[in-house]
Short mmCIF file of C-alpha atoms in Angstrom, two decimals:
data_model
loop_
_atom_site.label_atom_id
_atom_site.label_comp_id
_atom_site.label_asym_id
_atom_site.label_seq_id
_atom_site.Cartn_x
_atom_site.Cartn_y
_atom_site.Cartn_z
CA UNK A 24 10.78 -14.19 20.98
CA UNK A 25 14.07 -12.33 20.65
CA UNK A 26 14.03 -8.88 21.37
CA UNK A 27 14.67 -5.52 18.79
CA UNK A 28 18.22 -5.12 18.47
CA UNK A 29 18.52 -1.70 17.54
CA UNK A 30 17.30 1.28 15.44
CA UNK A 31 19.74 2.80 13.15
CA UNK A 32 19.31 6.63 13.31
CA UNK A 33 21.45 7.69 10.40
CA UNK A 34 20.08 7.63 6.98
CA UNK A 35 22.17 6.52 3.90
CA UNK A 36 20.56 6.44 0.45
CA UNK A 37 20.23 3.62 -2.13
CA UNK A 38 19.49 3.55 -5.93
CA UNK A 39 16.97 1.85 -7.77
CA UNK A 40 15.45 2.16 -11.17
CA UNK A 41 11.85 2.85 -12.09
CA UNK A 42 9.97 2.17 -15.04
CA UNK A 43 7.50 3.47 -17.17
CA UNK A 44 4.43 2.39 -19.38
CA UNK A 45 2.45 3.60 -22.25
CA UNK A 46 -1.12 2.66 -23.04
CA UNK A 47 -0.54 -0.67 -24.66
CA UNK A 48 1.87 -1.53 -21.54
CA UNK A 49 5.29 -1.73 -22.81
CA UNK A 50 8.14 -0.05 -21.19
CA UNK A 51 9.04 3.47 -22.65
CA UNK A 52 11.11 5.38 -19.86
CA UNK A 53 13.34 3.76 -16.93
CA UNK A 54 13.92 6.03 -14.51
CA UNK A 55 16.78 6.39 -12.19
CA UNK A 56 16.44 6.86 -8.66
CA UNK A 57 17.94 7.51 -5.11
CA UNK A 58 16.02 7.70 -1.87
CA UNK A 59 17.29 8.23 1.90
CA UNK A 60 16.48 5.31 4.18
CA UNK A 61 16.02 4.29 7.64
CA UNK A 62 17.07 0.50 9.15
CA UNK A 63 15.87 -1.11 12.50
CA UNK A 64 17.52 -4.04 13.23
CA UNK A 65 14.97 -6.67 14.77
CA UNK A 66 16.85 -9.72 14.68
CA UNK A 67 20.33 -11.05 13.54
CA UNK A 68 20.46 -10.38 9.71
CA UNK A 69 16.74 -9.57 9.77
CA UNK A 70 16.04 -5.57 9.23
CA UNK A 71 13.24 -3.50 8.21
CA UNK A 72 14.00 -0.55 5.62
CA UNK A 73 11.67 2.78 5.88
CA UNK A 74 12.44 5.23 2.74
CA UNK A 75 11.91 8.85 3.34
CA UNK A 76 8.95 9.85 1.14
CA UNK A 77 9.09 13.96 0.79
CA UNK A 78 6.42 16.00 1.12
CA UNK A 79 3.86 18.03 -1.22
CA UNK A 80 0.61 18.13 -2.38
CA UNK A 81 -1.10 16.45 -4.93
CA UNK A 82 -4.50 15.82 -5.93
CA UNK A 83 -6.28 12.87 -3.86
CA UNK A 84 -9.19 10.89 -5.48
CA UNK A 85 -10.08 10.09 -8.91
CA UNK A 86 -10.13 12.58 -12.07
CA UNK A 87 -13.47 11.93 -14.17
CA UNK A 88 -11.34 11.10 -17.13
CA UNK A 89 -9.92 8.03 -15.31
CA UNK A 90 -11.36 4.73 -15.95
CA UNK A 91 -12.25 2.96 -12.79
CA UNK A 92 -15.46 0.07 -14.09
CA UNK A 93 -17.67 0.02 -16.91
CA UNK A 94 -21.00 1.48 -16.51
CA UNK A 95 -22.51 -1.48 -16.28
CA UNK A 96 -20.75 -3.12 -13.34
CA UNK A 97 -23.01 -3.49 -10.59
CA UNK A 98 -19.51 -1.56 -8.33
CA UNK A 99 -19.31 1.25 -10.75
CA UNK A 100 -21.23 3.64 -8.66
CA UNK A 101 -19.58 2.78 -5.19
CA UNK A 102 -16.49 3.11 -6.70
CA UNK A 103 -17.04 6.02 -8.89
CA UNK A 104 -18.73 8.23 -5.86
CA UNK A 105 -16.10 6.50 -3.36
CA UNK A 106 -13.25 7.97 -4.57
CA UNK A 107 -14.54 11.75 -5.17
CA UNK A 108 -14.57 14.58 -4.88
CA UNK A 109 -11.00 14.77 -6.17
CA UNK A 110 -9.15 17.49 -3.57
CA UNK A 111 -5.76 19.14 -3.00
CA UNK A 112 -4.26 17.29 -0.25
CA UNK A 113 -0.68 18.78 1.34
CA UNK A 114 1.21 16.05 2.88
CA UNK A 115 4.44 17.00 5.25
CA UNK A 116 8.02 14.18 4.78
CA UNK A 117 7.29 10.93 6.69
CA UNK A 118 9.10 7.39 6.49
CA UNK A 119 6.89 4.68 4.70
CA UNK A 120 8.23 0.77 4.99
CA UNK A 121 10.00 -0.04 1.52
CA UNK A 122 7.81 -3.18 1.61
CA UNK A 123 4.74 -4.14 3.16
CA UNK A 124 5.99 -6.39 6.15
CA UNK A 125 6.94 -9.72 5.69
CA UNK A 126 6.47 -12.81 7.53
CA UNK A 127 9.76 -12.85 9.19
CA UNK A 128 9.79 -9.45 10.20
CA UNK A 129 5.84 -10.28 12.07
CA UNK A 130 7.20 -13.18 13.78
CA UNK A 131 10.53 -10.87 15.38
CA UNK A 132 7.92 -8.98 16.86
CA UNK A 133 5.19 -10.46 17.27
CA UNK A 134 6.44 -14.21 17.89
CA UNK A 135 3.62 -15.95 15.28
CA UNK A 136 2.93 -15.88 11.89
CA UNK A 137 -0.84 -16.29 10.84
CA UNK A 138 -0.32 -16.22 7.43
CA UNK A 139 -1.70 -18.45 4.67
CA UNK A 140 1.14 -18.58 2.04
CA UNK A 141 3.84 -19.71 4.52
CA UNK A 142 7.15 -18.11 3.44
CA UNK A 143 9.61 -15.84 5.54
CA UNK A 144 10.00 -13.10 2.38
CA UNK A 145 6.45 -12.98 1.27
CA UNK A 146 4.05 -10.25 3.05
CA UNK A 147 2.18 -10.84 6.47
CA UNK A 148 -1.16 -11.68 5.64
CA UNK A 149 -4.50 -12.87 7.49
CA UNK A 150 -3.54 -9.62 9.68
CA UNK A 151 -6.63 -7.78 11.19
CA UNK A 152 -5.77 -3.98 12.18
CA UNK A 153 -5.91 -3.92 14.98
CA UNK A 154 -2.91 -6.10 15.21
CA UNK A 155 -0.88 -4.70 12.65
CA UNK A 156 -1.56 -1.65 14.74
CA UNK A 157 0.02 -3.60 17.79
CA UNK A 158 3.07 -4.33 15.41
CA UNK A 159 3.64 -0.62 15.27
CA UNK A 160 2.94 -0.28 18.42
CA UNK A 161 6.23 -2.91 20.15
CA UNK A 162 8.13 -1.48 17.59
CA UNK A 163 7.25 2.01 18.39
CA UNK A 164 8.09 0.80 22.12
CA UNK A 165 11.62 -1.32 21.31
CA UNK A 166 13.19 1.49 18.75
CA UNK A 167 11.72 5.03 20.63
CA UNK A 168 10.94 6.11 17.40
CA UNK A 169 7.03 6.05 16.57
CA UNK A 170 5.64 4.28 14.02
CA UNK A 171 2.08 3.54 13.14
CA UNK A 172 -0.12 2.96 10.02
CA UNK A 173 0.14 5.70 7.01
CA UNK A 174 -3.32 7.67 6.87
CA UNK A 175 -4.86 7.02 3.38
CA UNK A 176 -3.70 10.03 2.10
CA UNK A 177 -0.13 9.11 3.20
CA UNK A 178 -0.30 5.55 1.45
CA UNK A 179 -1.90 7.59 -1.64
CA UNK A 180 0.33 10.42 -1.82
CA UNK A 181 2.93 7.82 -1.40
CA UNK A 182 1.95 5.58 -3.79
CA UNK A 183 1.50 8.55 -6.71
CA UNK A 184 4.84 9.30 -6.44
CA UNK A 185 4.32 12.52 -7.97
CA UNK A 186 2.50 11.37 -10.65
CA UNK A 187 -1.04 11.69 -11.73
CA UNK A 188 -1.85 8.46 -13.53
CA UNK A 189 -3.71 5.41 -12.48
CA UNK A 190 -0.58 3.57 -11.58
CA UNK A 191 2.86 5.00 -11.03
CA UNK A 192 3.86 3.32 -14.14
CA UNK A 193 1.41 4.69 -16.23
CA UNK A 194 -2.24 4.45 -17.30
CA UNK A 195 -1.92 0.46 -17.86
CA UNK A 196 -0.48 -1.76 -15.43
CA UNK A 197 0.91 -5.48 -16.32
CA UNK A 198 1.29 -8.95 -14.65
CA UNK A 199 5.03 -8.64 -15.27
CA UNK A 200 5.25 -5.51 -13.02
CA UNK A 201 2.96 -6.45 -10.12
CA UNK A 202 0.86 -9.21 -8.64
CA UNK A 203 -2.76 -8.91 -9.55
CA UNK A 204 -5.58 -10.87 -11.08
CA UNK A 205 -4.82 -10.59 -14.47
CA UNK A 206 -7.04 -12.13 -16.16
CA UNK A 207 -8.92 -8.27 -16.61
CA UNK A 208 -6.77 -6.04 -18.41
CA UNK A 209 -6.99 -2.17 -17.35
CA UNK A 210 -7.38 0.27 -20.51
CA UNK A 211 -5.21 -0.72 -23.64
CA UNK A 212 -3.05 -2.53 -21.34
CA UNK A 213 -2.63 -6.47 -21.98
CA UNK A 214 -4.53 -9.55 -19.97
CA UNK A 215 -2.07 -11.14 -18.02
CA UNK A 216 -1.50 -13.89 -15.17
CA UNK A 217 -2.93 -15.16 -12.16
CA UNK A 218 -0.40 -16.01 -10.19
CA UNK A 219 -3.27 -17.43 -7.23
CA UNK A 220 -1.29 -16.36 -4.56
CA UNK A 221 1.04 -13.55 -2.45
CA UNK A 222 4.97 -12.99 -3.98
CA UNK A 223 8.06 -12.55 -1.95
CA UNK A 224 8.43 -8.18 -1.37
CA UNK A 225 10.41 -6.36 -3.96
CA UNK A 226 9.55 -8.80 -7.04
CA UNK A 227 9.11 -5.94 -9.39
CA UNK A 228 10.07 -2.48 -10.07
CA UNK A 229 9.73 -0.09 -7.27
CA UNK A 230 8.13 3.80 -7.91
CA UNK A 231 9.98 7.29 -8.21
CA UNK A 232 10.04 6.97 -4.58
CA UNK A 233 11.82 3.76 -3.95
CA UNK A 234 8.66 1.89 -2.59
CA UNK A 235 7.93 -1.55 -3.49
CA UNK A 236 4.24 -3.68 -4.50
CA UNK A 237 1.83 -0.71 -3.80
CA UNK A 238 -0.39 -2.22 -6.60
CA UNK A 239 -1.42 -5.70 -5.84
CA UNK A 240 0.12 -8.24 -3.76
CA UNK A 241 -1.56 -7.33 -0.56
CA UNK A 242 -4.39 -4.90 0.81
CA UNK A 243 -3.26 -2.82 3.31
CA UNK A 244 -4.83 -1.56 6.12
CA UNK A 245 -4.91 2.30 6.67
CA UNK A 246 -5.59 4.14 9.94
CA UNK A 247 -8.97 6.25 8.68
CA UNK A 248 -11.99 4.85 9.86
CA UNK A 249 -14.58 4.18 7.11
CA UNK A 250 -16.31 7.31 4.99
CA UNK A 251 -18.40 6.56 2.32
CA UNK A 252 -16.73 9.46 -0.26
CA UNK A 253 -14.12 12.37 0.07
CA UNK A 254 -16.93 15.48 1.38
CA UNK A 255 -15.41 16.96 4.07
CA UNK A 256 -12.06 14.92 3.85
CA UNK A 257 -8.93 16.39 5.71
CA UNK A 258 -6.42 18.22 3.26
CA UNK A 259 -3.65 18.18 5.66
CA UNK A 260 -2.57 14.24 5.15
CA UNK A 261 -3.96 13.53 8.70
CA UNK A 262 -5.97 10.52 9.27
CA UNK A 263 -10.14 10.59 8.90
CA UNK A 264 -10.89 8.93 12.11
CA UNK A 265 -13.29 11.69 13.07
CA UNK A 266 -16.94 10.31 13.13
CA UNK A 267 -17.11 7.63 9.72
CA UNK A 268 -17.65 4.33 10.84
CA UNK A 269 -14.87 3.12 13.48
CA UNK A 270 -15.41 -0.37 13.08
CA UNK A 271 -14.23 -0.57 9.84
CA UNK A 272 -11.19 0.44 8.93
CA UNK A 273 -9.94 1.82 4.80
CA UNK A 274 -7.41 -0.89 2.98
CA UNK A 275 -5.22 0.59 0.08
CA UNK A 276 -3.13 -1.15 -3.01
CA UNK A 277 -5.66 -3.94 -4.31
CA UNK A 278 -4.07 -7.94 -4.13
CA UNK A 279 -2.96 -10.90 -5.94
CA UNK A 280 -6.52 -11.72 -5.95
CA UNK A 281 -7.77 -8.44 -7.23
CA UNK A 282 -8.35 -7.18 -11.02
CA UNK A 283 -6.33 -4.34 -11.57
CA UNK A 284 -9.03 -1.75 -11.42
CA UNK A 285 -8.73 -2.41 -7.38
CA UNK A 286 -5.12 -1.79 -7.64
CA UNK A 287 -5.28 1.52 -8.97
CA UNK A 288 -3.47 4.50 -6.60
CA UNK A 289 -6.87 6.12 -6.07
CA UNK A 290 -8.29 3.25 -5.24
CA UNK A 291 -10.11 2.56 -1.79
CA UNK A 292 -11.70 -0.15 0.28
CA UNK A 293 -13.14 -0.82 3.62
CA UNK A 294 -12.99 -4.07 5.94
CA UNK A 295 -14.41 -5.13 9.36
CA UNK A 296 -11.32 -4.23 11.86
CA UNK A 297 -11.29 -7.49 13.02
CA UNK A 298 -11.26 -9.11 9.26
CA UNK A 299 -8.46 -11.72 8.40
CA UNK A 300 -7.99 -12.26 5.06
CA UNK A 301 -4.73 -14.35 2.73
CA UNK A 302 -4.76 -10.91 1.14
CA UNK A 303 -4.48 -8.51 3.59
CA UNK A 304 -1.28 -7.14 4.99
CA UNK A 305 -0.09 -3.83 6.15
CA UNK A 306 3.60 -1.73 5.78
CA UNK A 307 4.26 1.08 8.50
CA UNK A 308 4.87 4.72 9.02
CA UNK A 309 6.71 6.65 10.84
CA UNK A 310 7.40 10.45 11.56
#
């Protein structure tokens, strides 16, 4: 395995362009973009790009107007109770990855790749935590700088960008703008594809923060330990580890495998920490 090359301390910016939906799913607003980054080099011509998400507060959960299953689903209540009581969460600047990690950026560190849909640009997958927590970890050792898992209210907060609808594009979501099981629509939106399978990073349209696939493509694991709703939740942006369930561990984003209801920004999950699934992957934090 070759070593970390480097970590690139200064932070230039880059410009991207977001987009936005209406209820039926069609594009209505593009908006322009430009977020500070940070590069470590891991390998010749192989980097890994953290954008600087700023801090603020923002409400965590799930309003009551917000559609999540219908009533009859046999995971509406889990789901409905999971992600409440809706709370004010304040969460200070940190660096999020751009994209979750990809294969070829698991295998500079790591030296393997376990992952089902072989292909260097596509996400890690078949990753339990506690090695994508070991990823962080060399890195963390190689660069200096530390770099772990985002708590759920990071990868939330993060994944919001400042907005307040089910999806940063909007209160629909479409095939043609992420990589979910599409054939469930979510609200007025349109039924799409099923694409059966993970997509290279940075396919579609980032968010107002310059982050890439945070709905669908791959779970990814948090560092809270399991709690069954939000009573008692911090409001600081810290991790939940305190008591919860330690052997499981909280996944964010929904997957290609998921209908877009699990794909939402408020929406929350919980695996074995050991569990190693073709749709779970991970992207890293750092202070």
């Amino acid at each position: 395995m070759d070593p970390i090359l480097a970590s690139h301390t200064s932070h230039p910016s880059f410009t991207f362009e977001a987009v936005i939906l209406n209820h039926q799913g069609d594009i209505v607003r593009r908006n322009q973009g430009e977020a500070p980054y940070r590069r470590v080099t891991l390998a010749q011509d192989l980097i890994l790009d953290l954008v600087w998400v700023p801090g603020g507060t923002f409400m965590m959960g799930t309003p009551s107007h917000e559609p999540v299953l219908g009533e009859g689903s046999k995971y509406y209540h889990s789901l409905f109770n999971g992600e409440r009581p809706q709370h004010q969460v304040t969460v200070a600047g940190f660096w999020l990855g751009k994209y979750a990690v990809t294969q070829a950026q698991y295998r500079a560190v790591m030296g393997e790749n376990p992952s089902h849909f072989q292909d260097d640009s596509r996400p890690v997958e078949q990753v339990n935590w506690d090695e994508a927590m070991e990823f962080c970890d060399r890195l963390s050792d190689a660069t200096g700088q530390p770099y772990t898992l985002p708590s759920e209210a990071q990868w939330e907060y993060a994944a919001r960008a400042g907005g307040t609808t089910p999806f940063h594009q909007g209160e629909t979501i479409t095939t043609a703008l992420a990589n979910y099981n599409g054939a469930q629509a979510y609200g007025s939106g349109p039924p799409g594809i099923y694409r059966q399978a993970t997509n290279p990073v940075g396919c579609f349209p980032p968010n107002d923060f310059g982050l890439y696939d945070l709905h669908g493509n791959v779970w990814e694991w948090c560092l809270d330990t399991y709690h069954e709703d939000y009573e008692n939740a911090p409001t600081d942006g810290s991790a939940w580890t305190q008591a919860g369930s330690p052997d499981y561990r909280m996944i964010r984003g929904g997957s290609w495998y998921c209908y877009p209801h699990f794909c939402r920004s408020a929406s929350r999950d919980h695996e074995l920490r050991d569990t190693r699934m073709s749709n779970f992957g991970f992207r890293v934090a750092g202070a």
